[in-house]
Amino acid sequence: MKISVIGTGYVGLVTGTCLSEIGYQVICLDIDEEKITRLKEGIIPIYEPQLKELVIKNQEAGRLSFTTSYAEAINDSAVVFIAVGTPAREDGHADLSYVFQAAESIAQEMKDYKVIVDKSTVPVGTGEKVKSIIQKHYSGSFDVVSCPEFLREGSAIEDFMKPDRIVVGAQSTKAVDIMFDIFKPIETEKISTNLASAELIKYASNAFLATKISFINEISNICDLVGANVGEVAYGMGLDQRIGSSFLRAGVGYGGSCFPKDVSALKQMAGHNGYDFKLLKAVIEVNNDQRAVVIKKAKEALKSLKGKNIGILGLAFKDNTDDVRESAAIDIINLLQKEKAQITAYDPIATKNAEKLISGIEFSDSAYAACHDKDLVIIATEWPDFKELDWEKIKDKMRNPCVVDGRNLLDQNKMREIGFQYLSIGR
Ligand code: UGA
């Protein structure tokens, strides 16, 4: 079966590559010619473990190809995945123009029955709109399906190949059968729902995970007030299987291209339908405030931050990615700049992307150099590499041995034994 994937961003490239790895003939389309030229040469626009190897392997095997031509992509494909971006507009609504443009371009090339699959995260009702756009250009039969993606950056291939579930929202059993057939080689629970439910499952899942994070962050703030340890509290809570232990790591709050955008889009979507989603308003507010907790702790340690030399470890929104979109580290740097601190930052792989977003700070190419001669070091991203650093050596090189660990990454007893003034979140 030939499958096409429209859009070679995170979701599109991973979907296309993994489907070709499963054994399908996949053609990926992007309107960005330079991106496609580079992909043909095996140059990947994002950092994602295993992705480059799989793109090269499947291209060489002749199962994966890239194009900028809709005619070439759509021709002979039984199933077309739409996986283009849905960035947040200023008002919080998802910008669907790329999805609608893709639907129109697909429709203009359609000559026979196809399943058009929405993989992009789209508000409820988008599937119906895509359907009506296609109907304007094509009078034959077709199906529109919603098949939300639940992959995480940094473990995208694993998440695609071994998902917790596959959701197919459709209006015909023919389309459900085709989709279940495509995913047959992937062993997991597969459910079929109506279009709107599938679209909402994606938003509800991300919003729930974001809620867990904001919840544990509020608990961490209470821990600071009453002398409890949020690590112990989260562990004790997580043992209850109804709660679960994941996504209960307190810290500087969530970031990335998904949670902030999707939580605010769901809140807007609710409002649009006359419903005030109070809980999500609080989730967003708590998340924004959590950035400032680190600044408050830094001030506790140094009194004023004006003119102080501060090292930042981590720029990515989480470990294992070079993505800095909505990264807490960037927000923390902006807050420190307002306090007139002098900043040196280090990240194992995200510096290039961060340089496009921040100016007036120094970027260092080693964690040790970023900590050298500093009054304070802040850990802003949960890179496991930072645990492996020689903290005794760092202490000897700092002007004032003080660490604010915004990710509760390090062992607090060990850090204090070494001689650090060590502050973390809720412990
Ligand atoms: C998230 C979801 O986890 C995926 O299931 C979903 O498919 C994806 O969004 C998407 O919609 O495309 P991702 O943004 O890659 O994936 O990253 P996560 O691992 O979920 O982390 C999001 C943020 O939450 C990061 O800033 C991370 O540091 C933070 N986080 C995560 C915490 O602060 N505490 C935790 O316990 C877990």
CSV table of C-alpha atoms and ligand atoms in Angstrom, one decimal:
chain,number,residue,atom,x,y,z
A,1,MET,CA,0.0,0.0,0.0
A,2,LYS,CA,1.3,3.5,-0.8
A,3,ILE,CA,0.8,6.1,1.8
A,4,SER,CA,1.5,9.8,1.6
A,5,VAL,CA,2.3,12.2,4.4
A,6,ILE,CA,1.8,15.9,4.1
A,7,GLY,CA,4.2,18.0,6.2
A,8,THR,CA,7.7,16.9,7.3
A,9,GLY,CA,7.7,18.5,10.8
A,10,TYR,CA,8.0,16.4,13.9
A,11,VAL,CA,4.8,14.4,13.5
A,12,GLY,CA,5.0,14.1,9.7
A,13,LEU,CA,8.6,13.0,9.5
A,14,VAL,CA,8.3,10.5,12.3
A,15,THR,CA,5.0,9.1,10.9
A,16,GLY,CA,6.3,8.8,7.4
A,17,THR,CA,9.6,7.3,8.5
A,18,CYS,CA,8.0,4.8,10.9
A,19,LEU,CA,5.4,3.7,8.4
A,20,SER,CA,8.1,3.0,5.9
A,21,GLU,CA,10.1,1.1,8.5
A,22,ILE,CA,7.0,-1.1,9.1
A,23,GLY,CA,7.2,-1.8,5.3
A,24,TYR,CA,4.9,0.6,3.5
A,25,GLN,CA,5.8,2.6,0.5
A,26,VAL,CA,5.7,6.2,1.9
A,27,ILE,CA,6.1,9.5,0.1
A,28,CYS,CA,6.4,12.6,2.3
A,29,LEU,CA,5.6,16.0,1.0
A,30,ASP,CA,6.6,19.5,2.2
A,31,ILE,CA,6.2,22.8,0.4
A,32,ASP,CA,9.6,23.9,1.7
A,33,GLU,CA,11.9,22.9,-1.2
A,34,GLU,CA,15.1,23.4,0.8
A,35,LYS,CA,13.9,21.0,3.5
A,36,ILE,CA,13.0,18.4,0.9
A,37,THR,CA,16.3,18.7,-0.8
A,38,ARG,CA,18.1,18.2,2.5
A,39,LEU,CA,15.9,15.3,3.5
A,40,LYS,CA,16.7,13.5,0.2
A,41,GLU,CA,20.4,13.9,1.3
A,42,GLY,CA,19.6,12.4,4.7
A,43,ILE,CA,19.9,15.8,6.5
A,44,ILE,CA,17.2,15.9,9.2
A,45,PRO,CA,15.9,19.3,10.3
A,46,ILE,CA,15.3,18.3,13.9
A,47,TYR,CA,17.3,16.4,16.6
A,48,GLU,CA,15.5,13.1,17.3
A,49,PRO,CA,17.2,9.9,18.4
A,50,GLN,CA,17.2,7.2,15.7
A,51,LEU,CA,15.3,9.3,13.2
A,52,LYS,CA,18.3,10.1,10.9
A,53,GLU,CA,19.3,6.5,10.7
A,54,LEU,CA,15.8,5.3,9.8
A,55,VAL,CA,15.3,8.1,7.2
A,56,ILE,CA,18.5,7.1,5.5
A,57,LYS,CA,17.9,3.3,5.8
A,58,ASN,CA,14.3,3.5,4.4
A,59,GLN,CA,15.3,5.9,1.6
A,60,GLU,CA,18.1,3.5,0.6
A,61,ALA,CA,15.6,0.6,0.7
A,62,GLY,CA,13.4,2.5,-1.7
A,63,ARG,CA,10.4,2.6,0.8
A,64,LEU,CA,10.7,6.3,1.7
A,65,SER,CA,10.8,9.2,-0.7
A,66,PHE,CA,10.3,13.0,-0.5
A,67,THR,CA,8.7,15.4,-2.8
A,68,THR,CA,7.3,19.0,-3.1
A,69,SER,CA,4.7,17.9,-5.7
A,70,TYR,CA,1.2,17.2,-4.6
A,71,ALA,CA,0.5,15.3,-7.9
A,72,GLU,CA,3.4,13.0,-7.2
A,73,ALA,CA,2.5,12.5,-3.5
A,74,ILE,CA,-1.3,11.9,-4.0
A,75,ASN,CA,-1.2,9.8,-7.1
A,76,ASP,CA,-1.7,6.0,-6.2
A,77,SER,CA,-1.9,6.7,-2.5
A,78,ALA,CA,-4.7,5.0,-0.7
A,79,VAL,CA,-4.2,6.9,2.5
A,80,VAL,CA,-3.0,10.5,2.9
A,81,PHE,CA,-1.9,11.8,6.3
A,82,ILE,CA,-2.1,15.5,7.0
A,83,ALA,CA,0.6,16.3,9.5
A,84,VAL,CA,1.2,20.0,9.0
A,85,GLY,CA,1.8,22.6,11.8
A,86,THR,CA,-1.1,24.1,13.7
A,87,PRO,CA,0.7,27.0,15.5
A,88,ALA,CA,-1.1,29.0,18.2
A,89,ARG,CA,-2.3,32.4,17.1
A,90,GLU,CA,-1.9,35.4,19.4
A,91,ASP,CA,-5.5,34.8,20.8
A,92,GLY,CA,-4.7,31.2,21.7
A,93,HIS,CA,-6.7,29.6,18.9
A,94,ALA,CA,-4.9,27.1,16.7
A,95,ASP,CA,-4.0,28.5,13.3
A,96,LEU,CA,-5.5,25.9,10.8
A,97,SER,CA,-4.6,27.6,7.6
A,98,TYR,CA,-1.9,25.0,6.8
A,99,VAL,CA,-4.3,22.2,7.4
A,100,PHE,CA,-6.9,23.7,5.1
A,101,GLN,CA,-4.3,24.5,2.4
A,102,ALA,CA,-3.2,20.9,2.5
A,103,ALA,CA,-6.8,19.6,2.2
A,104,GLU,CA,-7.4,21.8,-0.8
A,105,SER,CA,-4.2,20.8,-2.5
A,106,ILE,CA,-4.9,17.1,-1.9
A,107,ALA,CA,-8.5,17.4,-3.2
A,108,GLN,CA,-7.2,19.0,-6.4
A,109,GLU,CA,-5.2,15.9,-7.2
A,110,MET,CA,-7.8,13.3,-6.1
A,111,LYS,CA,-9.1,10.9,-8.7
A,112,ASP,CA,-10.3,7.9,-6.6
A,113,TYR,CA,-11.4,6.9,-3.1
A,114,LYS,CA,-8.9,7.9,-0.4
A,115,VAL,CA,-8.8,8.1,3.4
A,116,ILE,CA,-7.6,11.5,4.4
A,117,VAL,CA,-6.2,11.3,7.9
A,118,ASP,CA,-5.7,14.2,10.2
A,119,LYS,CA,-2.6,13.6,12.3
A,120,SER,CA,-2.1,17.3,13.2
A,121,THR,CA,-3.6,18.4,16.5
A,122,VAL,CA,-6.7,20.2,15.5
A,123,PRO,CA,-9.8,21.6,17.3
A,124,VAL,CA,-12.9,19.6,17.4
A,125,GLY,CA,-14.9,20.2,14.1
A,126,THR,CA,-11.8,20.4,11.9
A,127,GLY,CA,-12.4,17.0,10.4
A,128,GLU,CA,-15.8,18.2,9.2
A,129,LYS,CA,-14.2,21.4,7.7
A,130,VAL,CA,-11.6,19.3,5.9
A,131,LYS,CA,-14.3,17.2,4.5
A,132,SER,CA,-16.2,20.2,3.1
A,133,ILE,CA,-13.1,21.7,1.6
A,134,ILE,CA,-12.4,18.4,-0.2
A,135,GLN,CA,-16.0,18.2,-1.4
A,136,LYS,CA,-15.6,21.5,-3.1
A,137,HIS,CA,-13.0,20.1,-5.4
A,138,TYR,CA,-13.8,16.4,-5.6
A,139,SER,CA,-17.2,14.8,-6.1
A,140,GLY,CA,-16.2,11.1,-5.7
A,141,SER,CA,-16.3,9.1,-2.4
A,142,PHE,CA,-13.6,9.6,0.3
A,143,ASP,CA,-13.3,9.5,4.1
A,144,VAL,CA,-11.8,11.9,6.6
A,145,VAL,CA,-10.4,10.3,9.7
A,146,SER,CA,-8.8,11.7,12.8
A,147,CYS,CA,-5.9,9.7,14.1
A,148,PRO,CA,-4.2,11.8,16.8
A,149,GLU,CA,-0.5,11.4,17.5
A,150,PHE,CA,0.8,11.0,21.1
A,151,LEU,CA,4.5,10.9,20.5
A,152,ARG,CA,7.0,12.8,22.7
A,153,GLU,CA,10.0,14.7,21.4
A,154,GLY,CA,13.1,12.7,22.3
A,155,SER,CA,11.4,9.4,22.3
A,156,ALA,CA,9.3,9.8,19.2
A,157,ILE,CA,10.2,6.7,17.3
A,158,GLU,CA,9.7,4.5,20.3
A,159,ASP,CA,6.3,6.2,21.1
A,160,PHE,CA,5.2,5.7,17.5
A,161,MET,CA,6.2,2.0,17.3
A,162,LYS,CA,5.0,1.1,20.8
A,163,PRO,CA,2.1,3.5,21.6
A,164,ASP,CA,-0.3,3.1,24.6
A,165,ARG,CA,-3.2,3.2,22.1
A,166,ILE,CA,-4.2,4.1,18.6
A,167,VAL,CA,-7.3,6.2,18.2
A,168,VAL,CA,-9.2,6.4,15.0
A,169,GLY,CA,-12.1,8.8,14.7
A,170,ALA,CA,-14.1,8.1,11.6
A,171,GLN,CA,-17.5,8.2,9.9
A,172,SER,CA,-17.4,4.9,8.1
A,173,THR,CA,-16.4,1.3,9.0
A,174,LYS,CA,-14.6,1.1,5.6
A,175,ALA,CA,-12.2,3.9,6.8
A,176,VAL,CA,-11.8,2.3,10.3
A,177,ASP,CA,-10.9,-1.0,8.7
A,178,ILE,CA,-8.3,0.6,6.4
A,179,MET,CA,-6.7,2.4,9.4
A,180,PHE,CA,-6.7,-0.6,11.7
A,181,ASP,CA,-5.2,-2.6,8.8
A,182,ILE,CA,-2.3,-0.1,8.4
A,183,PHE,CA,-1.6,-0.3,12.1
A,184,LYS,CA,-2.0,-4.1,12.3
A,185,PRO,CA,1.8,-4.6,12.8
A,186,ILE,CA,1.7,-2.4,15.9
A,187,GLU,CA,0.5,-4.3,18.9
A,188,THR,CA,-1.6,-2.0,21.1
A,189,GLU,CA,-5.2,-1.3,22.0
A,190,LYS,CA,-6.9,0.3,18.9
A,191,ILE,CA,-10.1,2.2,19.4
A,192,SER,CA,-12.6,3.7,17.0
A,193,THR,CA,-14.6,6.8,17.9
A,194,ASN,CA,-16.5,9.5,16.1
A,195,LEU,CA,-14.5,12.3,14.6
A,196,ALA,CA,-15.1,14.8,17.4
A,197,SER,CA,-14.2,12.4,20.1
A,198,ALA,CA,-10.9,11.5,18.5
A,199,GLU,CA,-10.1,15.2,18.1
A,200,LEU,CA,-10.9,15.9,21.7
A,201,ILE,CA,-9.0,12.8,23.1
A,202,LYS,CA,-5.8,14.5,21.9
A,203,TYR,CA,-6.4,17.8,23.6
A,204,ALA,CA,-7.9,16.2,26.7
A,205,SER,CA,-4.8,13.9,27.1
A,206,ASN,CA,-2.3,16.8,26.7
A,207,ALA,CA,-4.3,19.1,29.0
A,208,PHE,CA,-4.6,16.3,31.6
A,209,LEU,CA,-0.9,15.7,31.6
A,210,ALA,CA,-0.3,19.5,31.9
A,211,THR,CA,-2.7,19.6,34.8
A,212,LYS,CA,-0.8,16.8,36.6
A,213,ILE,CA,2.4,18.9,36.2
A,214,SER,CA,0.7,22.1,37.5
A,215,PHE,CA,-0.8,20.2,40.3
A,216,ILE,CA,2.5,18.7,41.5
A,217,ASN,CA,4.1,22.2,41.1
A,218,GLU,CA,1.5,23.7,43.5
A,219,ILE,CA,2.1,20.8,45.9
A,220,SER,CA,5.8,21.6,45.7
A,221,ASN,CA,5.1,25.2,46.7
A,222,ILE,CA,3.1,23.9,49.7
A,223,CYS,CA,6.0,21.5,50.5
A,224,ASP,CA,8.3,24.5,50.8
A,225,LEU,CA,5.9,26.1,53.3
A,226,VAL,CA,5.4,23.1,55.5
A,227,GLY,CA,8.7,21.3,55.3
A,228,ALA,CA,7.6,18.4,53.2
A,229,ASN,CA,9.6,16.9,50.3
A,230,VAL,CA,7.7,16.9,46.9
A,231,GLY,CA,9.8,13.9,45.7
A,232,GLU,CA,8.5,11.8,48.6
A,233,VAL,CA,5.0,13.2,48.2
A,234,ALA,CA,4.9,12.4,44.5
A,235,TYR,CA,6.3,8.9,45.0
A,236,GLY,CA,3.7,8.2,47.7
A,237,MET,CA,0.9,9.5,45.6
A,238,GLY,CA,2.1,7.7,42.4
A,239,LEU,CA,1.9,4.3,44.1
A,240,ASP,CA,-1.8,4.6,43.9
A,241,GLN,CA,-2.5,3.1,40.5
A,242,ARG,CA,-5.5,5.4,40.0
A,243,ILE,CA,-3.0,8.3,40.2
A,244,GLY,CA,0.1,6.8,38.5
A,245,SER,CA,3.6,8.0,39.0
A,246,SER,CA,4.4,9.6,35.7
A,247,PHE,CA,4.2,13.4,35.0
A,248,LEU,CA,4.5,14.2,38.7
A,249,ARG,CA,8.0,15.7,38.5
A,250,ALA,CA,7.9,19.2,40.1
A,251,GLY,CA,10.0,21.9,38.6
A,252,VAL,CA,10.0,25.0,36.5
A,253,GLY,CA,6.8,24.1,34.7
A,254,TYR,CA,6.1,22.5,31.3
A,255,GLY,CA,7.1,24.0,28.0
A,256,GLY,CA,7.5,22.8,24.4
A,257,SER,CA,5.5,23.1,21.2
A,258,CYS,CA,2.5,21.1,22.5
A,259,PHE,CA,1.4,21.5,26.1
A,260,PRO,CA,1.3,25.4,26.2
A,261,LYS,CA,-0.4,25.5,22.8
A,262,ASP,CA,-2.9,22.7,23.4
A,263,VAL,CA,-3.9,23.7,26.9
A,264,SER,CA,-4.7,27.2,25.7
A,265,ALA,CA,-6.4,26.0,22.5
A,266,LEU,CA,-8.7,23.7,24.6
A,267,LYS,CA,-9.5,26.6,27.0
A,268,GLN,CA,-10.4,28.8,24.0
A,269,MET,CA,-12.4,26.0,22.3
A,270,ALA,CA,-14.4,25.5,25.5
A,271,GLY,CA,-15.0,29.3,25.7
A,272,HIS,CA,-16.0,29.4,22.0
A,273,ASN,CA,-18.7,26.8,22.8
A,274,GLY,CA,-20.0,28.8,25.8
A,275,TYR,CA,-18.1,26.8,28.5
A,276,ASP,CA,-15.7,28.4,31.0
A,277,PHE,CA,-12.9,25.8,31.5
A,278,LYS,CA,-11.9,27.2,35.0
A,279,LEU,CA,-9.4,24.4,35.7
A,280,LEU,CA,-7.3,25.0,32.6
A,281,LYS,CA,-7.1,28.7,33.4
A,282,ALA,CA,-5.5,27.8,36.7
A,283,VAL,CA,-3.2,25.2,35.0
A,284,ILE,CA,-1.8,28.0,32.8
A,285,GLU,CA,-1.5,30.5,35.6
A,286,VAL,CA,0.4,28.0,37.9
A,287,ASN,CA,2.7,27.1,35.0
A,288,ASN,CA,3.6,30.8,34.3
A,289,ASP,CA,4.1,31.5,38.0
A,290,GLN,CA,6.4,28.5,38.4
A,291,ARG,CA,9.1,30.1,36.3
A,292,ALA,CA,9.3,32.9,38.9
A,293,VAL,CA,9.8,30.4,41.8
A,294,VAL,CA,13.4,29.9,40.6
A,295,ILE,CA,14.0,33.7,40.6
A,296,LYS,CA,12.6,34.0,44.1
A,297,LYS,CA,15.0,31.2,45.3
A,298,ALA,CA,17.9,32.9,43.5
A,299,LYS,CA,17.0,36.1,45.3
A,300,GLU,CA,16.8,34.3,48.6
A,301,ALA,CA,20.4,33.1,48.1
A,302,LEU,CA,21.9,36.3,46.7
A,303,LYS,CA,19.5,39.1,47.9
A,304,SER,CA,19.9,41.2,44.7
A,305,LEU,CA,20.6,39.7,41.3
A,306,LYS,CA,21.7,43.0,39.8
A,307,GLY,CA,25.2,42.6,38.2
A,308,LYS,CA,25.5,39.0,39.6
A,309,ASN,CA,27.1,36.4,37.4
A,310,ILE,CA,24.7,33.5,36.8
A,311,GLY,CA,25.2,30.2,35.0
A,312,ILE,CA,22.3,28.5,33.3
A,313,LEU,CA,22.5,24.8,32.7
A,314,GLY,CA,20.0,23.8,30.0
A,315,LEU,CA,18.1,25.7,27.3
A,316,ALA,CA,15.9,23.1,25.8
A,317,PHE,CA,12.3,22.7,27.0
A,318,LYS,CA,13.2,19.2,28.3
A,319,ASP,CA,16.1,16.8,27.9
A,320,ASN,CA,16.9,14.9,24.7
A,321,THR,CA,15.8,17.6,22.3
A,322,ASP,CA,17.2,20.8,20.8
A,323,ASP,CA,13.7,22.3,20.8
A,324,VAL,CA,13.5,25.6,22.8
A,325,ARG,CA,9.9,26.5,22.0
A,326,GLU,CA,8.2,27.8,25.1
A,327,SER,CA,11.1,26.6,27.1
A,328,ALA,CA,11.1,27.4,30.8
A,329,ALA,CA,14.9,28.1,30.5
A,330,ILE,CA,14.2,31.0,28.1
A,331,ASP,CA,11.6,32.5,30.4
A,332,ILE,CA,13.9,32.2,33.3
A,333,ILE,CA,16.7,34.0,31.3
A,334,ASN,CA,14.3,36.8,30.4
A,335,LEU,CA,13.3,37.2,34.1
A,336,LEU,CA,17.0,37.3,35.1
A,337,GLN,CA,17.7,39.9,32.4
A,338,LYS,CA,15.0,42.1,33.9
A,339,GLU,CA,16.9,41.8,37.2
A,340,LYS,CA,20.0,42.9,35.4
A,341,ALA,CA,22.0,39.7,36.0
A,342,GLN,CA,24.9,38.7,33.8
A,343,ILE,CA,24.1,35.3,32.2
A,344,THR,CA,26.2,32.5,30.7
A,345,ALA,CA,24.2,29.6,29.4
A,346,TYR,CA,25.0,26.1,28.3
A,347,ASP,CA,23.0,23.3,26.7
A,348,PRO,CA,24.3,20.0,25.1
A,349,ILE,CA,22.5,20.6,21.8
A,350,ALA,CA,19.9,23.4,22.0
A,351,THR,CA,22.3,26.5,21.9
A,352,LYS,CA,21.9,27.1,18.2
A,353,ASN,CA,18.1,27.4,18.5
A,354,ALA,CA,18.3,29.4,21.7
A,355,GLU,CA,20.6,31.9,20.0
A,356,LYS,CA,17.7,32.9,17.7
A,357,LEU,CA,15.5,33.7,20.7
A,358,ILE,CA,17.8,35.5,23.2
A,359,SER,CA,20.4,38.1,23.0
A,360,GLY,CA,22.6,39.9,25.6
A,361,ILE,CA,23.8,36.7,27.2
A,362,GLU,CA,26.9,34.6,26.7
A,363,PHE,CA,26.6,31.0,25.4
A,364,SER,CA,29.2,28.6,26.6
A,365,ASP,CA,30.3,25.3,24.9
A,366,SER,CA,30.8,23.5,28.2
A,367,ALA,CA,28.9,23.1,31.4
A,368,TYR,CA,32.0,23.7,33.4
A,369,ALA,CA,32.8,26.9,31.6
A,370,ALA,CA,29.2,28.1,32.2
A,371,CYS,CA,29.6,27.6,36.0
A,372,HIS,CA,33.1,29.1,36.2
A,373,ASP,CA,33.4,32.2,38.4
A,374,LYS,CA,29.6,32.4,38.9
A,375,ASP,CA,27.7,33.6,41.9
A,376,LEU,CA,24.9,31.1,41.2
A,377,VAL,CA,24.1,28.3,38.9
A,378,ILE,CA,20.5,27.5,37.8
A,379,ILE,CA,19.6,24.1,36.4
A,380,ALA,CA,16.8,24.8,33.9
A,381,THR,CA,16.5,21.5,31.9
A,382,GLU,CA,16.4,17.9,33.1
A,383,TRP,CA,19.5,16.7,31.1
A,384,PRO,CA,20.8,13.6,32.8
A,385,ASP,CA,24.3,14.7,31.7
A,386,PHE,CA,24.2,17.4,34.4
A,387,LYS,CA,24.0,14.7,37.1
A,388,GLU,CA,27.3,13.3,35.8
A,389,LEU,CA,29.2,16.5,36.2
A,390,ASP,CA,32.0,16.7,38.6
A,391,TRP,CA,30.3,19.0,41.1
A,392,GLU,CA,33.3,19.1,43.5
A,393,LYS,CA,35.3,20.6,40.7
A,394,ILE,CA,32.5,23.0,39.8
A,395,LYS,CA,32.3,24.2,43.5
A,396,ASP,CA,36.0,25.0,43.5
A,397,LYS,CA,35.7,27.1,40.4
A,398,MET,CA,32.6,29.1,41.4
A,399,ARG,CA,32.8,32.5,43.0
A,400,ASN,CA,30.0,31.6,45.4
A,401,PRO,CA,29.0,27.9,45.5
A,402,CYS,CA,25.3,28.1,45.1
A,403,VAL,CA,22.9,26.0,42.9
A,404,VAL,CA,19.2,26.5,42.3
A,405,ASP,CA,18.0,23.2,40.9
A,406,GLY,CA,14.9,24.0,39.0
A,407,ARG,CA,14.4,20.3,38.0
A,408,ASN,CA,15.2,18.6,41.3
A,409,LEU,CA,17.8,16.7,39.3
A,410,LEU,CA,20.7,16.4,41.8
A,411,ASP,CA,21.0,14.6,45.2
A,412,GLN,CA,20.5,17.4,47.7
A,413,ASN,CA,22.4,15.7,50.5
A,414,LYS,CA,25.4,15.1,48.3
A,415,MET,CA,25.3,18.7,47.1
A,416,ARG,CA,25.2,20.0,50.6
A,417,GLU,CA,28.0,17.6,51.7
A,418,ILE,CA,30.2,19.0,48.9
A,419,GLY,CA,29.6,22.4,50.4
A,420,PHE,CA,27.0,24.0,48.1
A,421,GLN,CA,24.2,26.2,49.2
A,422,TYR,CA,21.7,24.1,47.3
A,423,LEU,CA,18.0,25.1,46.7
A,424,SER,CA,15.5,23.1,44.8
A,425,ILE,CA,11.8,22.9,44.2
A,426,GLY,CA,9.6,21.8,47.1
A,427,ARG,CA,12.2,19.8,49.0
B,1,UGA,C1,3.8,16.0,24.8
B,1,UGA,C2,3.0,14.7,25.2
B,1,UGA,O1,3.7,14.1,26.3
B,1,UGA,C3,2.9,13.7,24.0
B,1,UGA,O2,2.1,12.6,24.4
B,1,UGA,C4,2.2,14.5,22.8
B,1,UGA,O3,2.1,13.7,21.7
B,1,UGA,C5,3.0,15.7,22.5
B,1,UGA,O4,3.1,16.6,23.6
B,1,UGA,C6,2.3,16.4,21.4
B,1,UGA,O5,1.2,16.9,21.5
B,1,UGA,O6,2.9,16.4,20.2
B,1,UGA,P1,6.4,16.6,24.5
B,1,UGA,O7,5.9,18.0,24.4
B,1,UGA,O8,7.3,16.1,23.5
B,1,UGA,O9,5.1,15.6,24.4
B,1,UGA,O10,7.1,16.5,25.9
B,1,UGA,P2,6.7,15.9,27.3
B,1,UGA,O11,7.7,14.8,27.6
B,1,UGA,O12,5.3,15.6,27.5
B,1,UGA,O13,7.1,17.1,28.3
B,1,UGA,C7,6.4,18.4,28.2
B,1,UGA,C8,6.9,19.3,29.2
B,1,UGA,O14,6.5,18.9,30.5
B,1,UGA,C9,8.5,19.5,29.3
B,1,UGA,O15,8.8,20.8,29.5
B,1,UGA,C10,8.9,18.7,30.5
B,1,UGA,O16,10.0,19.2,31.1
B,1,UGA,C11,7.6,18.9,31.4
B,1,UGA,N1,7.4,17.9,32.5
B,1,UGA,C12,7.1,16.6,32.1
B,1,UGA,C13,7.5,18.3,33.8
B,1,UGA,O17,7.7,19.5,34.2
B,1,UGA,N2,7.2,17.3,34.8
B,1,UGA,C14,6.9,16.1,34.4
B,1,UGA,O18,6.6,15.2,35.4
B,1,UGA,C15,6.9,15.7,33.1
